[in-house]
mmCIF file of C-alpha atoms in Angstrom:
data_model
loop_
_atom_site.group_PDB
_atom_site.id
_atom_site.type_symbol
_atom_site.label_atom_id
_atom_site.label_comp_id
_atom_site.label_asym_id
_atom_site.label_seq_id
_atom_site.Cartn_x
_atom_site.Cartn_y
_atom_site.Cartn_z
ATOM 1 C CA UNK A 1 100.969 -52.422 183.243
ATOM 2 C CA UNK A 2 100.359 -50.949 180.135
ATOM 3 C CA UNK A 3 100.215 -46.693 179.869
ATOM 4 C CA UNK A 4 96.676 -45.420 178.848
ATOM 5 C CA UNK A 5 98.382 -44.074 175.546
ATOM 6 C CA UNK A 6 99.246 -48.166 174.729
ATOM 7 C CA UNK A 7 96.337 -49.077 175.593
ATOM 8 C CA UNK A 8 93.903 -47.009 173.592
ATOM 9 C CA UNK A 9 96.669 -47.764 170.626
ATOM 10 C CA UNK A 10 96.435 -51.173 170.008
ATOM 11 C CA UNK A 11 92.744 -51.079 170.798
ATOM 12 C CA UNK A 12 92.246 -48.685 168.198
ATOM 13 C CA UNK A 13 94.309 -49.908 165.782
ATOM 14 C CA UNK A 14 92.153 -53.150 166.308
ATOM 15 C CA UNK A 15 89.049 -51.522 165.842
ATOM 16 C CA UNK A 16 89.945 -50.199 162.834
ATOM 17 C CA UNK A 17 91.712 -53.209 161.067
ATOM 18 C CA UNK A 18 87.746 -54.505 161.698
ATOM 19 C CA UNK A 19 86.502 -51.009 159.377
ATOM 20 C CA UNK A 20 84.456 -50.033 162.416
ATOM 21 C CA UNK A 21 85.113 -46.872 164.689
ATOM 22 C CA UNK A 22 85.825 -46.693 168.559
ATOM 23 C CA UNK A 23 83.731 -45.026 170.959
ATOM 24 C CA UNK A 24 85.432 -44.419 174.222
ATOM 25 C CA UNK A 25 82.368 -45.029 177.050
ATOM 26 C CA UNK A 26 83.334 -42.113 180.031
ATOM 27 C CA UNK A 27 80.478 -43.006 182.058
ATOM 28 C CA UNK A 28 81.851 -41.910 186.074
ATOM 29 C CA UNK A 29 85.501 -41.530 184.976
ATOM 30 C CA UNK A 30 87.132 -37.656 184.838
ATOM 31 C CA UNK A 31 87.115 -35.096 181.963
ATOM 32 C CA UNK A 32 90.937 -35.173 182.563
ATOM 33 C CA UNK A 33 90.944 -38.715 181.121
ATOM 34 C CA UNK A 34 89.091 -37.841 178.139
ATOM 35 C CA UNK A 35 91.465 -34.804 177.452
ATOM 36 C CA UNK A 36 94.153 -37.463 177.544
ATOM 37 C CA UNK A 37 92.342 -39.599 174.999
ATOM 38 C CA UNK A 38 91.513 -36.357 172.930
ATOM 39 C CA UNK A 39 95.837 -35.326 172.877
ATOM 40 C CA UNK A 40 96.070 -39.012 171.922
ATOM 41 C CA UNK A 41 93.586 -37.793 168.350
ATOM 42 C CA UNK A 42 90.560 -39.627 169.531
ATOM 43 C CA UNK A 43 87.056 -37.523 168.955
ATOM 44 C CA UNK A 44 84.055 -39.946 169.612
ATOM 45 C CA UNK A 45 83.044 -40.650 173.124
ATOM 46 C CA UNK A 46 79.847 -41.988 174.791
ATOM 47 C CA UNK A 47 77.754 -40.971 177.862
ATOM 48 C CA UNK A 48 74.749 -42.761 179.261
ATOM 49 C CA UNK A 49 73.462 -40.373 181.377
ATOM 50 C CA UNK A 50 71.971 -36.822 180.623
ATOM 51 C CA UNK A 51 73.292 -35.408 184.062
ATOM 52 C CA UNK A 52 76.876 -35.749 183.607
ATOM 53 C CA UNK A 53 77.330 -35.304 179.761
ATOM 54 C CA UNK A 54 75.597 -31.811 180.586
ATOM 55 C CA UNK A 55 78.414 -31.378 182.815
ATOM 56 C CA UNK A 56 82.000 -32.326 180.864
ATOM 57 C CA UNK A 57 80.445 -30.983 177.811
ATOM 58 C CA UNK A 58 81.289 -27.876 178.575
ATOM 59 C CA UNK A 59 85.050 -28.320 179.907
ATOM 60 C CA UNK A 60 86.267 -29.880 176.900
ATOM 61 C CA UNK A 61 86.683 -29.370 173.083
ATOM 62 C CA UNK A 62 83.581 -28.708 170.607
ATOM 63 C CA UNK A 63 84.791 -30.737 168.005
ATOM 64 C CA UNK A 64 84.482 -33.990 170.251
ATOM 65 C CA UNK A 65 81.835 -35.895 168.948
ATOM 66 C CA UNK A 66 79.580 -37.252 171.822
ATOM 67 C CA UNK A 67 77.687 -40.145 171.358
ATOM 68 C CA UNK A 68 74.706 -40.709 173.802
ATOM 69 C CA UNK A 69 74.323 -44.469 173.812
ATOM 70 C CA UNK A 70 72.089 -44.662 177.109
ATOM 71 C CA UNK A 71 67.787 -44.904 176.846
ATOM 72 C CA UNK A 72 66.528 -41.824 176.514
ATOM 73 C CA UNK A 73 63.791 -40.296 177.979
ATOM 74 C CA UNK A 74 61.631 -38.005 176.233
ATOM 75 C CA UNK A 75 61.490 -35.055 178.396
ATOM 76 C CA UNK A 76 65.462 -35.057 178.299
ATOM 77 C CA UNK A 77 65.475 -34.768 174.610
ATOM 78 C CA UNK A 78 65.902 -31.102 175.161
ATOM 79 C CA UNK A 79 68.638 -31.278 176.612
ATOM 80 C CA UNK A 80 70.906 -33.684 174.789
ATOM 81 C CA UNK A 81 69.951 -32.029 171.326
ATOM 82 C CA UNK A 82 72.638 -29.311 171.686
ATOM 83 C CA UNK A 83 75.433 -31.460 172.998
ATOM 84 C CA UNK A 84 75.107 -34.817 170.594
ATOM 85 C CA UNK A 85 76.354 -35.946 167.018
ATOM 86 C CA UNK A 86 74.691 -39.453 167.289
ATOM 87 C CA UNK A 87 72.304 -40.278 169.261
ATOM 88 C CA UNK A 88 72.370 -44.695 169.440
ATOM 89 C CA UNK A 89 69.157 -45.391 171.285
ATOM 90 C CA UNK A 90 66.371 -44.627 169.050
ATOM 91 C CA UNK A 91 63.885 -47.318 171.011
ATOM 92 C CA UNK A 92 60.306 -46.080 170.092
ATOM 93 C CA UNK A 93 58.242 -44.039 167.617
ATOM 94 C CA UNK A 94 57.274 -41.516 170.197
ATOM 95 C CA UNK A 95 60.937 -40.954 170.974
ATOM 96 C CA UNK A 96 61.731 -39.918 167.446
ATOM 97 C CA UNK A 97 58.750 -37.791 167.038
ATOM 98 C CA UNK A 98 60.030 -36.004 170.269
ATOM 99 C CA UNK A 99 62.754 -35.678 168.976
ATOM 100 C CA UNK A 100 62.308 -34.505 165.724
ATOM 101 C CA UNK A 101 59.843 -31.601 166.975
ATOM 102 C CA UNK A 102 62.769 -30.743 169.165
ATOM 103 C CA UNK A 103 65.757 -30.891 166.618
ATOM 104 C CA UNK A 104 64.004 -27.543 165.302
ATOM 105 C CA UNK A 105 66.217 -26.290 161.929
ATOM 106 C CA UNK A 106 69.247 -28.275 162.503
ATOM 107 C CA UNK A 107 69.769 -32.450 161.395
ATOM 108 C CA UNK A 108 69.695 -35.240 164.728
ATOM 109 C CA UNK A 109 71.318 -38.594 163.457
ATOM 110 C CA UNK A 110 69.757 -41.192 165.615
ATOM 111 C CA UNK A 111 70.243 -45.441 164.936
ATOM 112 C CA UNK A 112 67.613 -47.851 166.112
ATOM 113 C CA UNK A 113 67.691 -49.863 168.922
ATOM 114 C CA UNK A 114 66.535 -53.473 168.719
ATOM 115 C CA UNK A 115 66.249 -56.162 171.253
ATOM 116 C CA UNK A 116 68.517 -58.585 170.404
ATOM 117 C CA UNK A 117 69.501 -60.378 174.110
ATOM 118 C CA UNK A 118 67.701 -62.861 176.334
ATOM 119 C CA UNK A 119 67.584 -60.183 178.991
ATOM 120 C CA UNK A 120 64.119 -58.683 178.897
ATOM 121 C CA UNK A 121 65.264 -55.476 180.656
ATOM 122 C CA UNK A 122 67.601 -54.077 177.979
ATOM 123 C CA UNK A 123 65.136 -51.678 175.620
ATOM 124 C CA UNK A 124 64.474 -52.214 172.016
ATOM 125 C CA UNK A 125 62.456 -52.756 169.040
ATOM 126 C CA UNK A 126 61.420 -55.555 167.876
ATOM 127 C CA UNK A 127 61.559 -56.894 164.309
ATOM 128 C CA UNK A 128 57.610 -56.567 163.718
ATOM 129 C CA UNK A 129 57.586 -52.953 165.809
ATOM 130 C CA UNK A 130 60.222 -51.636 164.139
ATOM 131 C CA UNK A 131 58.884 -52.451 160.716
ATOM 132 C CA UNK A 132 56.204 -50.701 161.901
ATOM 133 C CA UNK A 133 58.080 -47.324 163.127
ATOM 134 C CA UNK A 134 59.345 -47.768 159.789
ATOM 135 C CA UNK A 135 56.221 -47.908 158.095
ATOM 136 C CA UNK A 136 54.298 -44.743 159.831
ATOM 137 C CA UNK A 137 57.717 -42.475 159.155
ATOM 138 C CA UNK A 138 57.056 -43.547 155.397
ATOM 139 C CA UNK A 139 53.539 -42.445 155.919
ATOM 140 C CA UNK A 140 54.536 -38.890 157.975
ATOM 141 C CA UNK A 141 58.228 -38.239 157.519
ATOM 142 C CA UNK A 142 60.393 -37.162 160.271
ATOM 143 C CA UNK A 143 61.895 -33.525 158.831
ATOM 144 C CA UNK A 144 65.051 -33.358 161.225
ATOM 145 C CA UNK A 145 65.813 -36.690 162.358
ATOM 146 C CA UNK A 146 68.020 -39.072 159.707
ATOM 147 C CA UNK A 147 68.007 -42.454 160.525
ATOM 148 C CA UNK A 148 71.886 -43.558 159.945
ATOM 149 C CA UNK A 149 71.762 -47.175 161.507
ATOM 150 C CA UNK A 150 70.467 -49.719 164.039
ATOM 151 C CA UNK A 151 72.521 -50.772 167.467
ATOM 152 C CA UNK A 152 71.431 -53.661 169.532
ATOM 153 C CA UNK A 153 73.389 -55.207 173.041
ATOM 154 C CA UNK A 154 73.851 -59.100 173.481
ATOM 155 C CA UNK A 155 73.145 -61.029 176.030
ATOM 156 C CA UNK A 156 75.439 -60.733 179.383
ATOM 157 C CA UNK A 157 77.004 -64.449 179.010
ATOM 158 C CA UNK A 158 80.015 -66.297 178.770
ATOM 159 C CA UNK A 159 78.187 -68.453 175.382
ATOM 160 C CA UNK A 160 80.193 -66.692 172.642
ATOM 161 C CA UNK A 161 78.033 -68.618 170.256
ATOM 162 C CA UNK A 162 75.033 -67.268 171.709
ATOM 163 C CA UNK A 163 76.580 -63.806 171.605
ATOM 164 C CA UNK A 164 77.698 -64.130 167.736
ATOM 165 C CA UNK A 165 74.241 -65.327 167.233
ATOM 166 C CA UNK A 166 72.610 -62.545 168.607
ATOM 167 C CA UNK A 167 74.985 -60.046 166.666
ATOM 168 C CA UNK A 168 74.872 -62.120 163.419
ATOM 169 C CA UNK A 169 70.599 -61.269 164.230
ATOM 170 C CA UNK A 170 71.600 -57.691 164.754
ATOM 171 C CA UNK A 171 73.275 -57.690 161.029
ATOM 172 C CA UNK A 172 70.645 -59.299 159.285
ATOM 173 C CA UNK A 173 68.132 -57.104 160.781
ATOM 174 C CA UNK A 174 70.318 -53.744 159.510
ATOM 175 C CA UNK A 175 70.356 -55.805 155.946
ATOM 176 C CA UNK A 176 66.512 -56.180 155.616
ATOM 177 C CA UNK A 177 65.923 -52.519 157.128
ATOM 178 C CA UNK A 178 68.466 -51.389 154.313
ATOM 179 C CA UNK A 179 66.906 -53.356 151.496
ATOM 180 C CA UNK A 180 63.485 -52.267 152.254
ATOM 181 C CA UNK A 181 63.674 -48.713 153.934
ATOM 182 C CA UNK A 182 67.065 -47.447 153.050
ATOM 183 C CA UNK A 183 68.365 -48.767 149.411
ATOM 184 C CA UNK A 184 69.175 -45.555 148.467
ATOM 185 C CA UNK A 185 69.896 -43.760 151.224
ATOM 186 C CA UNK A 186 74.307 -44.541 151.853
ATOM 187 C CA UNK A 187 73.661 -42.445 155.104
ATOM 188 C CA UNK A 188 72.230 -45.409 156.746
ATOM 189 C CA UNK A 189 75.453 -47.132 157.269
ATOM 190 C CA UNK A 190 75.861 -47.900 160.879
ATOM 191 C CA UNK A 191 76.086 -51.116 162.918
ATOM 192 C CA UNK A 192 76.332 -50.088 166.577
ATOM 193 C CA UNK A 193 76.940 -53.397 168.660
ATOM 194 C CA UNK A 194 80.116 -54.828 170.542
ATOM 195 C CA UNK A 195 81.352 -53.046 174.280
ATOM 196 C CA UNK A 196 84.074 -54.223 177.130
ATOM 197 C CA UNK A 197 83.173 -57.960 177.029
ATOM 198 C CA UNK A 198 82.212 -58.972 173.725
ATOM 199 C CA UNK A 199 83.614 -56.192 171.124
ATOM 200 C CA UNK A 200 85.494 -58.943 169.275
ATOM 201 C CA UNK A 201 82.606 -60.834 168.314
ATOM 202 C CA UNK A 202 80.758 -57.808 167.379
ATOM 203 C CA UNK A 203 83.799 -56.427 165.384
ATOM 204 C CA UNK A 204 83.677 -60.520 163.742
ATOM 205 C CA UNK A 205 79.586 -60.085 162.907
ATOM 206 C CA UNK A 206 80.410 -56.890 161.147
ATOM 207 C CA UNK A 207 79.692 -53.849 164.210
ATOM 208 C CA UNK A 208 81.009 -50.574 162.256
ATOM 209 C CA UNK A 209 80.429 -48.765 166.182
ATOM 210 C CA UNK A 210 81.810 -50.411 169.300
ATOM 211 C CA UNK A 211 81.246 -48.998 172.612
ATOM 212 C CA UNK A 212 84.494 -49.523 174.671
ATOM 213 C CA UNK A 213 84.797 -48.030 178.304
ATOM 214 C CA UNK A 214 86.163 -50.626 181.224
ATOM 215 C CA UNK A 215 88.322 -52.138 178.768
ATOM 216 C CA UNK A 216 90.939 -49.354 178.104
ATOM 217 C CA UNK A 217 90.141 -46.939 181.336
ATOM 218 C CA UNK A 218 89.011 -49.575 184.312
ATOM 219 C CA UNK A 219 86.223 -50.329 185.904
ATOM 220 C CA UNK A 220 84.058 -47.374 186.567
ATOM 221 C CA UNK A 221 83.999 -45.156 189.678
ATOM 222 C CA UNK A 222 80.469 -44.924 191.154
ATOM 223 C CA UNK A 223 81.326 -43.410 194.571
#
């Protein structure tokens, strides 16, 4: 059985053969395996929950940069503000302007989440809605928040055609938000899709941020 160390090398020597970036998902497992990963030179790593990146945050390095990649609700914006460099689940106008008023003098990169999967309970804009959070921060600009990116989660199936599909809708999506929101901004860069199960044919479709947890530390610990 492979060490930790060989695992998280070859995965991230995959990752970045692709031009994207790894984030290690911690979600249940020890700050002891982080600070492993962190020896190893890795810096970005993802929590889902509010709760319990409030509580490693603290016992490890500042220079880790924590991605929170779980939906967000507004009246924990407060609290993820100090801890964050990317925040992937911008799902709603409101959210943003929350956001924003809370970000007070210092920059919050945030992507956009779309609905891309068949699932109707994963979160997301849509294509129309988003155009149209587009459209009223155009009209009232946010003054802290910089949009960097869209991320969007496939479909929980087997159909790695359906999968590709739904990334490949992902892309074009981040193309047309580029083209008419973002030509000349080269912040907005980022194309967060691809975790445990289907990071390959995100990495294929173009993903520049996967999301990696079970696959290098295990399945998760929820006792």
């Amino acid at each position: 059985m492979p060490t930790l160390s060989d695992a998280y090398s070859t995965l991230s020597r995959e990752v970045a053969a692709a031009g994207a970036r790894l984030v290690v998902v911690t979600k249940t497992h020890p700050v002891e395996v982080i600070r492993e990963l962190y020896e190893l030179g890795h810096r970005d790593f993802g929590e889902n929950r509010v709760s319990e990146l409030e509580e490693k945050h603290p016992q490890l390095p500042k220079d880790i940069n924590w991605h929170f990649i779980g939906h967000l609700q507004r009246n924990k914006v407060k609290n993820v503000l100090p801890l964050v460099s990317l925040i992937h689940s911008g799902d709603s106008l409101r959210l943003l302007r929350e956001i924003d008023k809370r970000a007070s003098d210092r920059r919050v990169d945030v992507l956009l989440q779309y609905h891309i999967a068949e699932e109707e309970s994963k979160y997301g804009l849509t294509v129309e809605s988003g155009r149209q959070l587009l459209e009223s921060i155009r009209e009232q600009p946010l003054k802290h928040v910089r949009i960097v990116g869209v991320m969007g989660m496939a479909t929980y199936t087997d159909d790695k055609e359906q999968v590709a599909q739904e990334f490949r809708t992902l892309h074009e999506i981040y193309s047309s938000v580029k083209e008419e929101f973002f030509l000349d901004e080269p912040t907005f860069s980022e194309i967060s899709m691809g975790m445990s199960g289907d990071y390959e044919v995100a990495l294929q479709q173009g993903s520049t941020l996967v999301r990696i947890g079970s696959r290098l530390l295990g399945e998760r610990n929820y006792d």
